[in-house]
Amino acid sequence: MTNSLNAQGFLETIKARRTIYGIGKEAVVSDQTIQSIIEEAIQHTPSAFNSQSARVVVLFGEHHDKLWDITTETLRKIVPQDSFEPTQQRMNGFKNGYATVLFFEDMAVVESLQQQFEAYKDNFPTWSQQSNGMLQLVIWTALEAEGLGANLQHYNPLIDDEVKQQWSIPATWKLIAQMPFGKKTVEPNEKEFKSVAEKVKFVK
Ligand SMILES: Cc1cc2nc3c(=O)[nH]c(=O)nc-3n(C[C@H](O)[C@H](O)[C@H](O)COP(=O)(O)O)c2cc1C
């Protein structure tokens, strides 16, 4: 199979992905395009032992709004009332987006692997998280490539029970992350980089 994107082109796409907090509801691409991105990403992102334990639910429209209402009300119970305003602003920012990707891991798959491969028992939960992170990056980057802004949030486990109940999520699916996305309304700040020499060694 030929590959239309060389490494440089691929890395340009990787570099272009940023955390975008300013997201709006205006449609940038069709829902069908978003659905295809998610389907391709989940099919082709690797997983340990090809376990394919990642699960994704994409909430559009009123379901997206409901998620951020649930999160807001959950946080309201634990954040002091007189300092809630920044949290409210943050929640409004996510709710302003077009849709949210919920990332899960099916722990039934992970546990089954632990039983089958006793020697790797302790590794499977770590690998499951790593694979899910890979999927998050693939989806985040693909959304960016379509001109959408996204960010990554972790209101789990606080919201797990209500999310499961609201959208009839199977009991074995563990919520890992939430990725609200939408039309970019604010460009990201300049990013600071540690020197690459501090992070990489080439041994020849
Ligand atoms: C594993 C992981 C967890 C993250 N968790 C959060 C989070 O809970 N909330 C948030 O606002 N950003 C979160 N981020 C976003 C990072 O803060 C962000 O990616 C980092 O500062 C680099 O900025 P960039 O995404 O613009 O390149 C997370 C990123 C990663 C990779």
Coordinates of C-alpha atoms and ligand atoms in Angstrom, one line a residue:
M1 CA 0.0 0.0 0.0
T2 CA 1.4 3.5 -0.8
N3 CA 1.5 6.1 1.9
S4 CA 0.6 9.6 0.8
L5 CA 2.0 11.1 4.0
N6 CA 5.8 11.0 4.6
A7 CA 7.3 11.3 8.1
Q8 CA 7.7 15.1 7.7
G9 CA 4.1 15.5 6.8
F10 CA 3.0 13.3 9.6
L11 CA 5.1 15.2 12.1
E12 CA 3.7 18.5 10.9
T13 CA 0.3 17.2 11.8
I14 CA 1.5 16.0 15.2
K15 CA 3.0 19.5 15.8
A16 CA -0.2 21.2 14.8
R17 CA -2.2 19.4 17.5
R18 CA -2.6 21.6 20.6
T19 CA -4.8 21.9 23.7
I20 CA -7.6 24.2 22.6
Y21 CA -9.8 25.4 25.4
G22 CA -11.7 27.9 23.2
I23 CA -14.2 25.7 21.3
G24 CA -17.6 26.6 19.7
K25 CA -20.7 24.8 18.6
E26 CA -20.6 25.8 14.9
A27 CA -20.2 22.7 12.7
V28 CA -16.7 22.5 11.0
V29 CA -17.1 19.1 9.3
S30 CA -20.1 16.8 9.0
D31 CA -20.9 14.4 11.9
Q32 CA -20.3 11.6 9.3
T33 CA -16.7 12.8 8.9
I34 CA -16.3 12.9 12.7
Q35 CA -17.7 9.4 13.0
S36 CA -15.4 8.1 10.2
I37 CA -12.4 9.5 12.0
I38 CA -13.3 7.8 15.3
E39 CA -14.0 4.5 13.5
E40 CA -10.7 4.5 11.6
A41 CA -8.8 5.6 14.7
I42 CA -10.1 2.9 16.9
Q43 CA -9.6 0.2 14.3
H44 CA -6.0 1.1 13.6
T45 CA -4.5 2.3 16.9
P46 CA -2.4 -0.6 18.4
S47 CA -3.1 -2.3 21.7
A48 CA -1.2 -4.8 23.8
F49 CA -1.7 -8.3 22.5
N50 CA -4.1 -6.8 20.0
S51 CA -6.5 -6.8 22.8
Q52 CA -8.6 -3.9 21.4
S53 CA -9.8 -3.0 24.8
A54 CA -10.5 0.7 24.1
R55 CA -14.1 1.8 23.8
V56 CA -15.4 5.2 22.7
V57 CA -18.7 7.0 23.0
V58 CA -19.1 10.3 21.2
L59 CA -21.7 12.6 22.6
F60 CA -23.3 15.1 20.2
G61 CA -25.7 17.9 20.7
E62 CA -27.9 17.8 23.8
H63 CA -25.9 14.7 25.0
H64 CA -22.7 16.7 25.0
D65 CA -24.4 19.5 26.9
K66 CA -25.7 17.0 29.4
L67 CA -22.3 15.6 30.1
W68 CA -21.0 19.1 31.1
D69 CA -24.1 19.8 33.2
I70 CA -23.5 16.5 35.0
T71 CA -19.8 17.4 35.5
T72 CA -20.7 20.9 36.7
E73 CA -23.2 19.7 39.2
T74 CA -20.8 17.0 40.5
L75 CA -18.1 19.6 41.0
R76 CA -20.6 21.9 42.7
K77 CA -21.0 19.4 45.5
I78 CA -17.2 19.4 46.3
V79 CA -15.9 22.8 45.3
P80 CA -16.6 25.6 47.9
Q81 CA -19.5 27.8 46.7
D82 CA -17.6 31.0 47.1
S83 CA -14.7 29.8 44.8
F84 CA -16.9 28.0 42.3
E85 CA -16.8 30.7 39.6
P86 CA -13.6 29.6 37.8
T87 CA -14.9 26.0 37.8
Q88 CA -18.2 27.3 36.3
Q89 CA -16.3 29.2 33.6
R90 CA -14.2 26.1 32.8
M91 CA -17.3 23.9 32.5
N92 CA -19.0 26.5 30.4
G93 CA -16.0 26.5 28.1
F94 CA -16.3 22.7 27.6
K95 CA -20.1 22.9 27.1
N96 CA -19.6 25.5 24.5
G97 CA -18.0 22.9 22.3
Y98 CA -19.6 20.8 19.5
A99 CA -19.3 17.3 20.9
T100 CA -17.3 15.2 23.4
V101 CA -15.4 11.9 23.0
L102 CA -15.6 9.7 26.0
F103 CA -12.7 7.2 26.2
F104 CA -13.2 3.9 28.1
E105 CA -11.3 0.7 28.6
D106 CA -13.3 -2.6 28.7
M107 CA -11.9 -4.1 31.9
A108 CA -13.5 -7.4 31.0
V109 CA -11.0 -7.7 28.1
V110 CA -8.1 -6.6 30.4
E111 CA -9.1 -9.1 33.1
S112 CA -9.5 -11.9 30.6
L113 CA -5.9 -11.3 29.3
Q114 CA -4.7 -11.3 32.9
Q115 CA -6.2 -14.7 33.4
Q116 CA -4.9 -16.1 30.1
F117 CA -1.3 -14.8 30.5
E118 CA -0.5 -15.1 34.2
A119 CA 3.2 -14.0 33.7
Y120 CA 2.0 -10.5 32.4
K121 CA -0.8 -10.2 34.9
D122 CA 0.5 -6.9 36.4
N123 CA 1.3 -5.3 33.0
F124 CA -2.1 -5.5 31.4
P125 CA -3.7 -2.6 33.3
T126 CA -0.7 -0.4 32.4
W127 CA -0.7 -1.5 28.8
S128 CA -4.5 -0.8 28.6
Q129 CA -3.9 2.8 29.8
Q130 CA -1.0 3.2 27.3
S131 CA -3.1 1.9 24.4
N132 CA -5.9 4.2 25.3
G133 CA -3.5 7.1 25.4
M134 CA -2.4 6.2 21.9
L135 CA -6.0 6.3 20.8
Q136 CA -6.5 9.6 22.4
L137 CA -3.6 11.1 20.5
V138 CA -4.7 9.7 17.2
I139 CA -8.2 11.1 17.6
W140 CA -7.0 14.4 19.0
T141 CA -4.6 14.8 16.0
A142 CA -7.1 13.7 13.4
L143 CA -9.7 16.2 14.8
E144 CA -7.0 18.9 14.5
A145 CA -6.2 17.9 11.0
E146 CA -9.9 18.5 10.1
G147 CA -9.6 22.0 11.6
L148 CA -11.3 21.2 15.0
G149 CA -9.9 22.2 18.4
A150 CA -9.9 19.7 21.2
N151 CA -8.7 19.3 24.8
L152 CA -8.3 16.4 27.2
Q153 CA -10.1 16.2 30.5
H154 CA -10.2 13.8 33.5
Y155 CA -13.4 14.2 35.6
N156 CA -13.4 10.4 36.1
P157 CA -14.0 8.8 38.5
L158 CA -16.2 11.6 39.9
I159 CA -18.7 11.4 37.0
D160 CA -18.4 7.7 36.3
D161 CA -21.7 6.5 37.9
E162 CA -23.9 9.2 36.3
V163 CA -22.3 8.8 32.9
K164 CA -22.8 5.1 33.0
Q165 CA -26.4 5.5 34.0
Q166 CA -27.2 8.3 31.6
W167 CA -25.9 6.6 28.5
S168 CA -26.4 2.9 29.4
I169 CA -22.6 2.2 29.4
P170 CA -21.7 -1.4 30.0
A171 CA -20.7 -2.1 33.6
T172 CA -17.2 -3.3 32.6
W173 CA -16.3 -0.1 30.7
K174 CA -14.0 2.1 32.8
L175 CA -14.0 5.8 32.0
I176 CA -10.5 7.0 31.2
A177 CA -10.8 10.5 29.7
Q178 CA -13.1 13.1 28.2
M179 CA -12.2 15.1 25.0
P180 CA -14.5 18.0 24.3
F181 CA -14.0 19.5 20.8
G182 CA -15.4 22.1 18.4
K183 CA -14.7 25.0 16.2
K184 CA -11.6 26.8 17.4
T185 CA -12.5 30.1 18.9
V186 CA -9.2 30.9 20.7
E187 CA -5.7 30.0 19.5
P188 CA -3.4 28.3 22.0
N189 CA -0.7 30.1 23.9
E190 CA 3.0 29.8 22.9
K191 CA 4.2 26.4 24.2
E192 CA 7.4 26.0 26.2
F193 CA 9.8 23.2 25.2
K194 CA 12.6 21.6 27.3
S195 CA 15.7 21.2 25.2
V196 CA 15.5 18.1 23.0
A197 CA 19.0 17.2 24.2
E198 CA 17.7 16.8 27.7
K199 CA 15.1 14.3 26.5
V200 CA 16.8 12.2 23.8
K201 CA 20.0 10.3 23.6
F202 CA 21.3 8.7 20.4
V203 CA 23.6 5.9 21.0
K204 CA 25.6 4.8 18.0
Ligands
LIG1 C1 -2.0 12.1 29.7 C2 -2.5 13.6 29.6 C3 -3.4 14.1 30.5 C4 -3.8 15.4 30.5 N1 -4.8 15.8 31.3 C5 -5.3 17.0 31.2 C6 -6.4 17.4 32.0 O1 -6.9 16.7 32.8 N2 -6.9 18.7 31.8 C7 -6.4 19.6 30.9 O2 -6.9 20.7 30.8 N3 -5.4 19.2 30.1 C8 -4.8 17.9 30.2 N4 -3.8 17.5 29.4 C9 -3.3 18.5 28.4 C10 -1.9 18.9 28.7 O3 -1.8 19.8 29.8 C11 -1.3 19.5 27.4 O4 -1.3 18.5 26.4 C12 0.2 20.0 27.6 O5 0.2 21.1 28.5 C13 0.8 20.3 26.3 O6 0.1 21.3 25.6 P1 -0.5 21.0 24.1 O7 -1.5 20.0 24.3 O8 -1.1 22.3 23.7 O9 0.6 20.5 23.3 C14 -3.3 16.2 29.4 C15 -2.4 15.7 28.5 C16 -2.0 14.4 28.6 C17 -1.1 13.9 27.5

